[in-house]
mmCIF file of C-alpha atoms and ligand atoms in Angstrom:
data_model
loop_
_atom_site.group_PDB
_atom_site.id
_atom_site.type_symbol
_atom_site.label_atom_id
_atom_site.label_comp_id
_atom_site.label_asym_id
_atom_site.label_seq_id
_atom_site.Cartn_x
_atom_site.Cartn_y
_atom_site.Cartn_z
ATOM 1 C CA MET A 1 2.611 -0.908 71.476
ATOM 2 C CA LYS A 2 4.054 -1.585 74.910
ATOM 3 C CA ALA A 3 4.477 -4.835 76.856
ATOM 4 C CA ILE A 4 5.679 -5.215 80.407
ATOM 5 C CA ILE A 5 7.337 -8.585 80.964
ATOM 6 C CA LEU A 6 7.677 -9.848 84.526
ATOM 7 C CA VAL A 7 11.117 -11.328 85.010
ATOM 8 C CA GLY A 8 11.707 -10.613 88.687
ATOM 9 C CA GLY A 9 10.943 -14.007 90.241
ATOM 10 C CA GLU A 10 13.528 -16.315 91.809
ATOM 11 C CA GLY A 11 12.683 -19.296 89.629
ATOM 12 C CA THR A 12 12.833 -21.747 92.526
ATOM 13 C CA ARG A 13 11.079 -24.491 90.564
ATOM 14 C CA LEU A 14 13.795 -24.414 87.922
ATOM 15 C CA ARG A 15 16.597 -25.125 90.381
ATOM 16 C CA PRO A 16 19.364 -26.177 90.195
ATOM 17 C CA LEU A 17 19.591 -24.437 86.804
ATOM 18 C CA THR A 18 18.638 -21.061 88.287
ATOM 19 C CA TYR A 19 21.469 -21.219 90.818
ATOM 20 C CA THR A 20 23.729 -19.835 88.103
ATOM 21 C CA VAL A 21 21.421 -18.289 85.492
ATOM 22 C CA VAL A 22 18.168 -16.372 86.060
ATOM 23 C CA LYS A 23 15.077 -18.027 84.618
ATOM 24 C CA SER A 24 14.556 -15.528 81.824
ATOM 25 C CA MET A 25 18.156 -16.038 80.633
ATOM 26 C CA VAL A 26 18.288 -19.843 80.535
ATOM 27 C CA PRO A 27 19.201 -20.913 77.001
ATOM 28 C CA VAL A 28 16.434 -22.182 74.766
ATOM 29 C CA VAL A 29 17.960 -23.590 71.579
ATOM 30 C CA ASN A 30 21.086 -21.641 72.540
ATOM 31 C CA LYS A 31 19.449 -18.208 72.926
ATOM 32 C CA PRO A 32 18.193 -16.660 76.167
ATOM 33 C CA PHE A 33 14.577 -17.627 76.749
ATOM 34 C CA ILE A 34 13.430 -14.024 77.039
ATOM 35 C CA GLU A 35 14.793 -13.207 73.584
ATOM 36 C CA HIS A 36 12.351 -15.691 72.008
ATOM 37 C CA VAL A 37 9.503 -14.028 73.917
ATOM 38 C CA ILE A 38 10.508 -10.491 72.933
ATOM 39 C CA LEU A 39 10.900 -11.345 69.244
ATOM 40 C CA ARG A 40 7.479 -13.080 69.183
ATOM 41 C CA LEU A 41 5.921 -9.882 70.553
ATOM 42 C CA ALA A 42 7.770 -7.775 67.990
ATOM 43 C CA GLU A 43 6.283 -9.900 65.195
ATOM 44 C CA HIS A 44 2.936 -8.451 66.287
ATOM 45 C CA GLY A 45 4.159 -4.863 66.426
ATOM 46 C CA ILE A 46 4.592 -4.959 70.213
ATOM 47 C CA ASN A 47 8.097 -3.550 70.281
ATOM 48 C CA GLU A 48 8.294 -1.283 73.303
ATOM 49 C CA ILE A 49 9.334 -3.755 75.948
ATOM 50 C CA VAL A 50 9.759 -3.051 79.634
ATOM 51 C CA LEU A 51 11.475 -5.768 81.653
ATOM 52 C CA ALA A 52 10.238 -5.674 85.252
ATOM 53 C CA MET A 53 13.183 -7.085 87.164
ATOM 54 C CA GLY A 54 14.137 -7.787 90.736
ATOM 55 C CA TYR A 55 16.106 -10.946 91.390
ATOM 56 C CA LYS A 56 19.590 -10.952 89.795
ATOM 57 C CA PRO A 57 19.100 -8.415 87.011
ATOM 58 C CA ASP A 58 22.775 -8.001 86.021
ATOM 59 C CA SER A 59 23.032 -10.749 83.417
ATOM 60 C CA ILE A 60 19.889 -9.453 81.692
ATOM 61 C CA PHE A 61 21.282 -5.901 81.489
ATOM 62 C CA GLU A 62 24.567 -7.180 80.214
ATOM 63 C CA TYR A 63 23.131 -9.439 77.533
ATOM 64 C CA PHE A 64 20.917 -6.780 76.007
ATOM 65 C CA ARG A 65 23.611 -4.130 76.247
ATOM 66 C CA ASN A 66 25.622 -6.292 73.842
ATOM 67 C CA ASN A 67 22.743 -7.686 71.786
ATOM 68 C CA SER A 68 20.343 -4.833 71.123
ATOM 69 C CA GLU A 69 17.693 -5.345 68.446
ATOM 70 C CA PRO A 70 17.319 -2.323 66.161
ATOM 71 C CA ASN A 71 13.505 -2.428 66.007
ATOM 72 C CA ILE A 72 12.886 -3.005 69.679
ATOM 73 C CA LYS A 73 12.860 -0.330 72.334
ATOM 74 C CA LEU A 74 13.895 -2.052 75.524
ATOM 75 C CA SER A 75 13.723 -0.469 78.959
ATOM 76 C CA TYR A 76 13.992 -1.720 82.509
ATOM 77 C CA SER A 77 12.209 -1.322 85.795
ATOM 78 C CA LEU A 78 14.119 -2.539 88.811
ATOM 79 C CA GLU A 79 12.492 -3.470 92.131
ATOM 80 C CA GLU A 80 14.421 -3.234 95.379
ATOM 81 C CA LYS A 81 12.098 -5.814 96.932
ATOM 82 C CA PRO A 82 9.672 -8.171 95.149
ATOM 83 C CA LEU A 83 6.420 -6.369 94.421
ATOM 84 C CA GLY A 84 4.455 -9.329 93.035
ATOM 85 C CA THR A 85 3.006 -9.470 89.547
ATOM 86 C CA ALA A 86 0.777 -6.395 89.906
ATOM 87 C CA GLY A 87 3.078 -4.340 92.145
ATOM 88 C CA ALA A 88 5.822 -4.795 89.549
ATOM 89 C CA VAL A 89 3.524 -3.587 86.754
ATOM 90 C CA LYS A 90 2.471 -0.550 88.809
ATOM 91 C CA ARG A 91 6.107 0.408 89.138
ATOM 92 C CA ALA A 92 7.051 -0.359 85.523
ATOM 93 C CA GLY A 93 3.911 1.171 84.019
ATOM 94 C CA SER A 94 3.737 4.452 85.896
ATOM 95 C CA GLN A 95 4.074 6.421 82.641
ATOM 96 C CA VAL A 96 1.736 4.246 80.514
ATOM 97 C CA LYS A 97 -0.994 6.194 78.745
ATOM 98 C CA GLU A 98 -2.335 3.569 76.327
ATOM 99 C CA THR A 99 -3.528 -0.036 76.226
ATOM 100 C CA PHE A 100 -0.618 -2.361 77.029
ATOM 101 C CA PHE A 101 0.305 -6.029 77.380
ATOM 102 C CA VAL A 102 1.606 -7.757 80.490
ATOM 103 C CA LEU A 103 3.333 -11.136 80.292
ATOM 104 C CA ASN A 104 4.586 -13.539 82.901
ATOM 105 C CA GLY A 105 8.204 -13.886 81.907
ATOM 106 C CA ASP A 106 8.196 -17.685 82.005
ATOM 107 C CA VAL A 107 5.432 -18.299 79.486
ATOM 108 C CA TYR A 108 6.080 -19.223 75.881
ATOM 109 C CA THR A 109 3.216 -19.212 73.436
ATOM 110 C CA ASP A 110 2.187 -19.057 69.792
ATOM 111 C CA ILE A 111 -0.853 -17.017 70.742
ATOM 112 C CA ASP A 112 -2.091 -14.497 68.182
ATOM 113 C CA TYR A 113 -1.447 -11.285 70.121
ATOM 114 C CA THR A 114 -3.043 -9.210 67.347
ATOM 115 C CA ASP A 115 -6.273 -11.212 67.511
ATOM 116 C CA MET A 116 -6.253 -10.956 71.309
ATOM 117 C CA LEU A 117 -5.944 -7.176 71.031
ATOM 118 C CA ASN A 118 -8.865 -7.031 68.576
ATOM 119 C CA PHE A 119 -10.928 -9.137 70.999
ATOM 120 C CA HIS A 120 -10.034 -6.739 73.836
ATOM 121 C CA ARG A 121 -11.024 -3.697 71.781
ATOM 122 C CA ASN A 122 -14.236 -5.200 70.349
ATOM 123 C CA ASN A 123 -15.407 -5.982 73.877
ATOM 124 C CA LYS A 124 -14.333 -2.588 75.213
ATOM 125 C CA ALA A 125 -12.668 -4.555 77.972
ATOM 126 C CA LYS A 126 -10.692 -2.941 80.751
ATOM 127 C CA ALA A 127 -8.669 -6.107 81.198
ATOM 128 C CA THR A 128 -8.395 -9.172 78.990
ATOM 129 C CA ILE A 129 -6.818 -12.344 80.327
ATOM 130 C CA ALA A 130 -5.551 -14.991 77.912
ATOM 131 C CA LEU A 131 -6.718 -18.489 78.807
ATOM 132 C CA THR A 132 -5.159 -21.789 77.929
ATOM 133 C CA ARG A 133 -6.644 -25.255 78.349
ATOM 134 C CA VAL A 134 -4.850 -27.796 80.537
ATOM 135 C CA GLU A 135 -5.567 -31.426 81.471
ATOM 136 C CA ASP A 136 -5.017 -30.817 85.166
ATOM 137 C CA PRO A 137 -6.225 -27.382 86.292
ATOM 138 C CA THR A 138 -5.769 -28.103 90.023
ATOM 139 C CA LYS A 139 -2.367 -26.393 90.144
ATOM 140 C CA PHE A 140 -3.517 -23.265 88.329
ATOM 141 C CA GLY A 141 -5.940 -20.350 88.472
ATOM 142 C CA VAL A 142 -9.146 -21.407 86.721
ATOM 143 C CA VAL A 143 -11.212 -18.688 85.047
ATOM 144 C CA GLU A 144 -14.953 -19.054 84.467
ATOM 145 C CA THR A 145 -16.633 -16.968 81.769
ATOM 146 C CA ASP A 146 -20.064 -16.495 80.206
ATOM 147 C CA GLN A 147 -20.616 -17.407 76.545
ATOM 148 C CA ASN A 148 -19.301 -14.001 75.405
ATOM 149 C CA GLY A 149 -16.028 -14.468 77.245
ATOM 150 C CA ARG A 150 -16.817 -12.078 80.105
ATOM 151 C CA VAL A 151 -15.188 -13.317 83.285
ATOM 152 C CA GLN A 152 -17.594 -14.487 85.980
ATOM 153 C CA ARG A 153 -15.345 -16.051 88.586
ATOM 154 C CA PHE A 154 -11.761 -16.960 89.488
ATOM 155 C CA ILE A 155 -10.983 -20.174 91.300
ATOM 156 C CA GLU A 156 -7.376 -20.506 92.504
ATOM 157 C CA LYS A 157 -5.993 -24.057 92.429
ATOM 158 C CA PRO A 158 -9.346 -25.880 92.749
ATOM 159 C CA SER A 159 -9.513 -29.405 94.180
ATOM 160 C CA TRP A 160 -10.783 -31.924 91.605
ATOM 161 C CA ASP A 161 -14.354 -31.865 93.007
ATOM 162 C CA LYS A 162 -14.415 -28.064 92.449
ATOM 163 C CA VAL A 163 -13.086 -28.147 88.874
ATOM 164 C CA THR A 164 -15.696 -26.528 86.634
ATOM 165 C CA SER A 165 -13.415 -25.614 83.732
ATOM 166 C CA HIS A 166 -10.057 -26.623 82.262
ATOM 167 C CA TRP A 167 -9.338 -23.081 81.088
ATOM 168 C CA ILE A 168 -6.671 -21.399 83.172
ATOM 169 C CA ASN A 169 -5.045 -17.991 83.381
ATOM 170 C CA ALA A 170 -2.191 -18.119 80.851
ATOM 171 C CA GLY A 171 -0.258 -15.222 82.428
ATOM 172 C CA ILE A 172 -0.811 -12.880 79.463
ATOM 173 C CA TYR A 173 -2.950 -9.780 79.929
ATOM 174 C CA ILE A 174 -4.055 -6.727 78.007
ATOM 175 C CA LEU A 175 -4.819 -3.825 80.310
ATOM 176 C CA GLU A 176 -6.131 -0.304 80.057
ATOM 177 C CA PRO A 177 -3.942 2.210 81.921
ATOM 178 C CA ASP A 178 -6.565 2.882 84.617
ATOM 179 C CA VAL A 179 -6.246 -0.718 85.850
ATOM 180 C CA LEU A 180 -3.109 0.644 87.532
ATOM 181 C CA ASN A 181 -5.433 2.537 89.909
ATOM 182 C CA TYR A 182 -6.308 -0.806 91.491
ATOM 183 C CA ILE A 183 -2.702 -1.385 92.500
ATOM 184 C CA PRO A 184 -1.167 0.308 95.551
ATOM 185 C CA GLU A 185 2.219 1.920 95.025
ATOM 186 C CA GLY A 186 5.291 0.137 96.384
ATOM 187 C CA GLU A 187 3.355 -2.800 97.868
ATOM 188 C CA PHE A 188 3.416 -6.492 97.103
ATOM 189 C CA TYR A 189 0.275 -7.053 95.040
ATOM 190 C CA MET A 190 -0.909 -9.783 92.671
ATOM 191 C CA PHE A 191 -3.197 -9.656 89.630
ATOM 192 C CA GLU A 192 -4.545 -13.144 90.095
ATOM 193 C CA ARG A 193 -5.475 -12.866 93.751
ATOM 194 C CA ALA A 194 -6.231 -9.176 94.165
ATOM 195 C CA VAL A 195 -6.541 -6.906 91.116
ATOM 196 C CA PHE A 196 -8.768 -9.044 88.885
ATOM 197 C CA PRO A 197 -11.142 -10.224 91.646
ATOM 198 C CA GLU A 198 -11.465 -6.607 92.839
ATOM 199 C CA MET A 199 -12.266 -5.459 89.298
ATOM 200 C CA LEU A 200 -14.969 -8.132 89.035
ATOM 201 C CA GLU A 201 -16.500 -6.996 92.303
ATOM 202 C CA LYS A 202 -16.686 -3.456 90.940
ATOM 203 C CA GLY A 203 -18.434 -4.733 87.785
ATOM 204 C CA GLU A 204 -15.564 -3.769 85.483
ATOM 205 C CA PRO A 205 -15.482 -5.382 82.014
ATOM 206 C CA VAL A 206 -12.921 -8.138 82.509
ATOM 207 C CA TYR A 207 -12.791 -10.540 79.570
ATOM 208 C CA ALA A 208 -11.004 -13.779 78.837
ATOM 209 C CA TYR A 209 -9.497 -14.687 75.488
ATOM 210 C CA ALA A 210 -9.477 -18.473 75.215
ATOM 211 C CA SER A 211 -6.845 -19.874 72.891
ATOM 212 C CA ASP A 212 -5.689 -23.360 71.969
ATOM 213 C CA ALA A 213 -2.380 -21.972 70.675
ATOM 214 C CA TYR A 214 0.847 -23.548 71.917
ATOM 215 C CA TRP A 215 1.426 -22.512 75.535
ATOM 216 C CA ILE A 216 3.932 -23.604 78.111
ATOM 217 C CA ASP A 217 5.109 -22.381 81.509
ATOM 218 C CA MET A 218 8.793 -23.275 81.241
ATOM 219 C CA GLY A 219 9.384 -22.803 84.958
ATOM 220 C CA THR A 220 10.312 -26.430 85.808
ATOM 221 C CA PRO A 221 13.145 -28.560 84.375
ATOM 222 C CA GLU A 222 10.623 -30.886 82.669
ATOM 223 C CA LYS A 223 8.760 -28.039 80.976
ATOM 224 C CA TYR A 224 11.969 -26.239 80.095
ATOM 225 C CA HIS A 225 13.229 -29.415 78.438
ATOM 226 C CA GLN A 226 9.911 -29.846 76.664
ATOM 227 C CA LEU A 227 10.002 -26.291 75.284
ATOM 228 C CA ASN A 228 13.439 -26.867 73.748
ATOM 229 C CA CYS A 229 12.277 -30.134 72.199
ATOM 230 C CA ASN A 230 9.093 -28.537 70.890
ATOM 231 C CA ILE A 231 11.001 -25.713 69.182
ATOM 232 C CA LEU A 232 13.601 -28.154 67.853
ATOM 233 C CA GLY A 233 10.900 -30.491 66.579
ATOM 234 C CA GLY A 234 8.915 -27.693 64.954
ATOM 235 C CA ASN A 235 5.911 -28.222 67.271
ATOM 236 C CA CYS A 236 5.913 -24.533 68.055
ATOM 237 C CA VAL A 237 7.388 -21.590 66.234
ATOM 238 C CA SER A 238 10.200 -19.386 67.367
ATOM 239 C CA PRO A 239 11.605 -16.396 65.502
ATOM 240 C CA LEU A 240 15.035 -17.782 66.404
ATOM 241 C CA HIS A 241 14.806 -21.315 65.038
ATOM 242 C CA SER A 242 12.800 -23.313 62.528
ATOM 243 C CA GLY A 243 12.527 -26.932 63.518
ATOM 244 C CA ASP A 244 13.593 -30.451 62.680
ATOM 245 C CA LYS A 245 17.092 -30.134 61.298
ATOM 246 C CA ILE A 246 20.771 -30.329 62.101
ATOM 247 C CA VAL A 247 22.519 -27.016 62.664
ATOM 248 C CA ILE A 248 26.262 -27.109 63.323
ATOM 249 C CA ASP A 249 28.197 -23.915 63.922
ATOM 250 C CA SER A 250 31.040 -23.639 61.422
ATOM 251 C CA SER A 251 33.622 -23.254 64.201
ATOM 252 C CA SER A 252 32.813 -26.709 65.628
ATOM 253 C CA LYS A 253 34.660 -29.895 64.708
ATOM 254 C CA VAL A 254 32.626 -33.022 64.170
ATOM 255 C CA HIS A 255 34.508 -36.284 63.525
ATOM 256 C CA PRO A 256 33.332 -37.971 60.315
ATOM 257 C CA THR A 257 32.389 -41.144 62.203
ATOM 258 C CA ALA A 258 30.011 -39.267 64.523
ATOM 259 C CA ARG A 259 26.366 -40.136 63.928
ATOM 260 C CA ILE A 260 23.852 -37.318 64.286
ATOM 261 C CA THR A 261 20.098 -37.803 64.105
ATOM 262 C CA PRO A 262 18.020 -34.585 63.872
ATOM 263 C CA PRO A 263 16.914 -32.352 65.372
ATOM 264 C CA VAL A 264 20.297 -31.292 66.722
ATOM 265 C CA ILE A 265 21.946 -27.915 67.286
ATOM 266 C CA ILE A 266 25.662 -27.654 67.945
ATOM 267 C CA GLY A 267 26.944 -24.257 69.089
ATOM 268 C CA GLY A 268 30.328 -22.703 68.320
ATOM 269 C CA GLY A 269 33.684 -24.212 69.226
ATOM 270 C CA CYS A 270 32.434 -27.703 70.084
ATOM 271 C CA VAL A 271 34.480 -30.841 69.504
ATOM 272 C CA ILE A 272 32.625 -34.059 68.734
ATOM 273 C CA GLU A 273 35.038 -36.974 68.735
ATOM 274 C CA GLU A 274 35.138 -40.319 66.983
ATOM 275 C CA GLY A 275 32.112 -42.595 67.201
ATOM 276 C CA VAL A 276 29.949 -40.146 69.154
ATOM 277 C CA GLU A 277 26.212 -40.522 68.714
ATOM 278 C CA LEU A 278 23.840 -37.562 69.073
ATOM 279 C CA LYS A 279 20.216 -38.640 68.898
ATOM 280 C CA GLY A 280 17.968 -35.579 68.649
ATOM 281 C CA PRO A 281 16.454 -33.647 70.101
ATOM 282 C CA VAL A 282 19.857 -32.553 71.371
ATOM 283 C CA VAL A 283 21.266 -29.077 71.943
ATOM 284 C CA LEU A 284 24.934 -28.406 72.644
ATOM 285 C CA GLY A 285 25.936 -24.900 73.666
ATOM 286 C CA LYS A 286 29.304 -23.297 72.952
ATOM 287 C CA GLY A 287 32.600 -25.047 73.643
ATOM 288 C CA CYS A 288 31.320 -28.529 74.508
ATOM 289 C CA LEU A 289 33.697 -31.476 74.280
ATOM 290 C CA ILE A 290 32.056 -34.816 73.593
ATOM 291 C CA LYS A 291 34.678 -37.517 73.859
ATOM 292 C CA LYS A 292 35.012 -40.760 71.900
ATOM 293 C CA GLY A 293 32.066 -43.123 71.828
ATOM 294 C CA ALA A 294 29.766 -41.019 74.024
ATOM 295 C CA VAL A 295 26.035 -41.223 73.320
ATOM 296 C CA ILE A 296 23.730 -38.272 73.997
ATOM 297 C CA GLU A 297 20.022 -38.588 73.461
ATOM 298 C CA ASN A 298 17.123 -36.189 74.061
ATOM 299 C CA SER A 299 19.256 -33.862 76.182
ATOM 300 C CA LEU A 300 20.293 -30.250 76.578
ATOM 301 C CA LEU A 301 23.890 -29.307 77.264
ATOM 302 C CA TRP A 302 24.753 -25.680 77.930
ATOM 303 C CA ASP A 303 28.174 -24.118 77.328
ATOM 304 C CA ASN A 304 31.545 -25.786 78.022
ATOM 305 C CA VAL A 305 30.160 -29.153 79.058
ATOM 306 C CA THR A 306 32.574 -32.069 78.837
ATOM 307 C CA VAL A 307 31.253 -35.579 78.354
ATOM 308 C CA GLY A 308 33.725 -38.400 78.946
ATOM 309 C CA GLU A 309 34.496 -41.335 76.686
ATOM 310 C CA ASN A 310 31.692 -43.839 76.219
ATOM 311 C CA ALA A 311 29.420 -41.945 78.597
ATOM 312 C CA PHE A 312 25.684 -42.315 78.005
ATOM 313 C CA ILE A 313 23.340 -39.395 78.610
ATOM 314 C CA ILE A 314 19.622 -39.538 78.036
ATOM 315 C CA ASN A 315 16.725 -37.176 78.913
ATOM 316 C CA SER A 316 19.027 -34.854 80.839
ATOM 317 C CA ILE A 317 19.953 -31.195 81.224
ATOM 318 C CA LEU A 318 23.557 -30.251 81.969
ATOM 319 C CA ALA A 319 24.264 -26.628 82.817
ATOM 320 C CA SER A 320 27.416 -24.781 81.780
ATOM 321 C CA GLY A 321 30.739 -26.207 82.921
ATOM 322 C CA VAL A 322 29.442 -29.613 83.995
ATOM 323 C CA ASN A 323 31.924 -32.479 83.537
ATOM 324 C CA ILE A 324 30.721 -36.020 83.027
ATOM 325 C CA ASN A 325 33.163 -38.856 83.683
ATOM 326 C CA ASP A 326 34.136 -41.554 81.203
ATOM 327 C CA LYS A 327 31.551 -44.359 81.024
ATOM 328 C CA ALA A 328 29.087 -42.464 83.239
ATOM 329 C CA ARG A 329 25.410 -43.236 82.704
ATOM 330 C CA LEU A 330 22.938 -40.407 83.251
ATOM 331 C CA GLU A 331 19.217 -40.682 82.818
ATOM 332 C CA GLY A 332 16.659 -37.938 83.543
ATOM 333 C CA GLN A 333 19.150 -35.760 85.445
ATOM 334 C CA THR A 334 19.308 -31.981 85.762
ATOM 335 C CA LEU A 335 22.814 -31.026 86.843
ATOM 336 C CA ASN A 336 24.528 -27.751 87.579
ATOM 337 C CA ARG A 337 28.164 -27.360 88.545
ATOM 338 C CA GLU A 338 26.954 -25.093 91.365
ATOM 339 C CA PRO A 339 25.075 -27.407 93.683
ATOM 340 C CA GLY A 340 23.138 -24.931 95.792
ATOM 341 C CA PRO A 341 22.507 -21.564 97.425
ATOM 342 C CA ALA A 342 25.859 -21.500 99.234
ATOM 343 C CA THR A 343 27.482 -20.762 95.871
ATOM 344 C CA ASP A 344 24.527 -18.808 94.499
ATOM 345 C CA LYS A 345 25.844 -15.892 92.445
ATOM 346 C CA ASN A 346 24.866 -13.827 89.471
HETATM 347 P P1 GTP B 401 9.086 -20.016 91.109
HETATM 348 O O1 GTP B 401 9.881 -19.562 92.291
HETATM 349 O O2 GTP B 401 9.665 -21.208 90.458
HETATM 350 O O3 GTP B 401 7.617 -20.129 91.348
HETATM 351 O O4 GTP B 401 9.280 -18.922 90.024
HETATM 352 P P2 GTP B 401 8.907 -17.391 89.945
HETATM 353 O O5 GTP B 401 8.581 -16.729 91.225
HETATM 354 O O6 GTP B 401 10.030 -16.842 89.161
HETATM 355 O O7 GTP B 401 7.688 -17.487 89.000
HETATM 356 P P3 GTP B 401 6.122 -17.368 89.203
HETATM 357 O O8 GTP B 401 5.539 -18.399 88.332
HETATM 358 O O9 GTP B 401 5.757 -17.338 90.630
HETATM 359 O O10 GTP B 401 5.866 -15.928 88.591
HETATM 360 C C1 GTP B 401 5.409 -15.726 87.275
HETATM 361 C C2 GTP B 401 6.260 -14.680 86.571
HETATM 362 O O11 GTP B 401 6.231 -13.459 87.284
HETATM 363 C C3 GTP B 401 7.711 -15.090 86.453
HETATM 364 O O12 GTP B 401 8.137 -14.734 85.164
HETATM 365 C C4 GTP B 401 8.420 -14.273 87.504
HETATM 366 O O13 GTP B 401 9.722 -13.888 87.060
HETATM 367 C C5 GTP B 401 7.537 -13.057 87.620
HETATM 368 N N1 GTP B 401 7.480 -12.530 88.981
HETATM 369 C C6 GTP B 401 7.032 -13.166 90.085
HETATM 370 N N2 GTP B 401 7.100 -12.353 91.141
HETATM 371 C C7 GTP B 401 7.613 -11.178 90.705
HETATM 372 C C8 GTP B 401 7.931 -9.929 91.337
HETATM 373 O O14 GTP B 401 7.775 -9.737 92.533
HETATM 374 N N3 GTP B 401 8.434 -8.950 90.532
HETATM 375 C C9 GTP B 401 8.637 -9.123 89.204
HETATM 376 N N4 GTP B 401 9.140 -8.113 88.497
HETATM 377 N N5 GTP B 401 8.359 -10.288 88.581
HETATM 378 C C10 GTP B 401 7.850 -11.292 89.329
#
């Protein structure tokens, strides 16, 4: 079965991290985020993946050119200008002849895709939208249904006095190919604001599959950090990591006096000097140097990060190549060596 994953957005909310790495490629427990998503789909037999790309596609091409999965058929659809969620699917799905999935490329979930597909088929739906429950629905698209799950109404970002439901659009859809007829070719078009409301108006069977499975939109530094911690802590599953342990790549050197409290992952070629303390959840990418006496707690360090002697880092994210001075104290920081758009490059 086919899935189109939308990975063409600029990821502005995840800045400054996305100044150097596109959102779908940011490392989650040391593997590109999108790889976790693709392997989860493959576990449910959804192994024909189309990546709908626009903004900075090169690193995605390059990664999968060198890391192809034997059981996954990966293809690409490239937009010259952003086409929006639906416009991108129209372009990527022009040859689709069967029921297919669409995923926002920044969502991670434990949802049972197989059960969702059964729900879609049992209801003879033309479109099925996965719903997830959130505490604060005012920033999201709320979806109202009848007791059989048939969608009645969409309310985009309701004010609190208009909140009638805490179930929101989770950014995961199952569509029949003729839904593509609702989308104009080559135009910017959105599912949430245009396609689904238009289908409702026409009386089409649009259903919602409500699920309390793990779900996160990792599109902000806080949520991105949370996703890493959740996978590390075993609060959600990933085909690429099983939680709550210490994993140290054999090419890394850890001084015997270093104290490591799980969950911690240390990538290849790292050096952890005398008296260092790593208090999980902590992830170190490849080639990190953690100098004497430094303490790192609840933080994510990408590749080639250097942390100076006796520095203290807590609740922070440090992108590749960041250098932290001796004795520095960092709390709740997200740092990239590239400070902004002037140095924005792929
Ligand atoms: P922000 O700028 O932080 O809002 O991020 P975004 O635009 O990347 O994400 P948003 O939440 O708005 O979009 C949801 C998903 O759709 C993300 O995975 C985006 O990559 C993707 N997306 C958004 N717009 C487009 C588009 O025009 N084309 C494609 N192919 N994907 C898109």
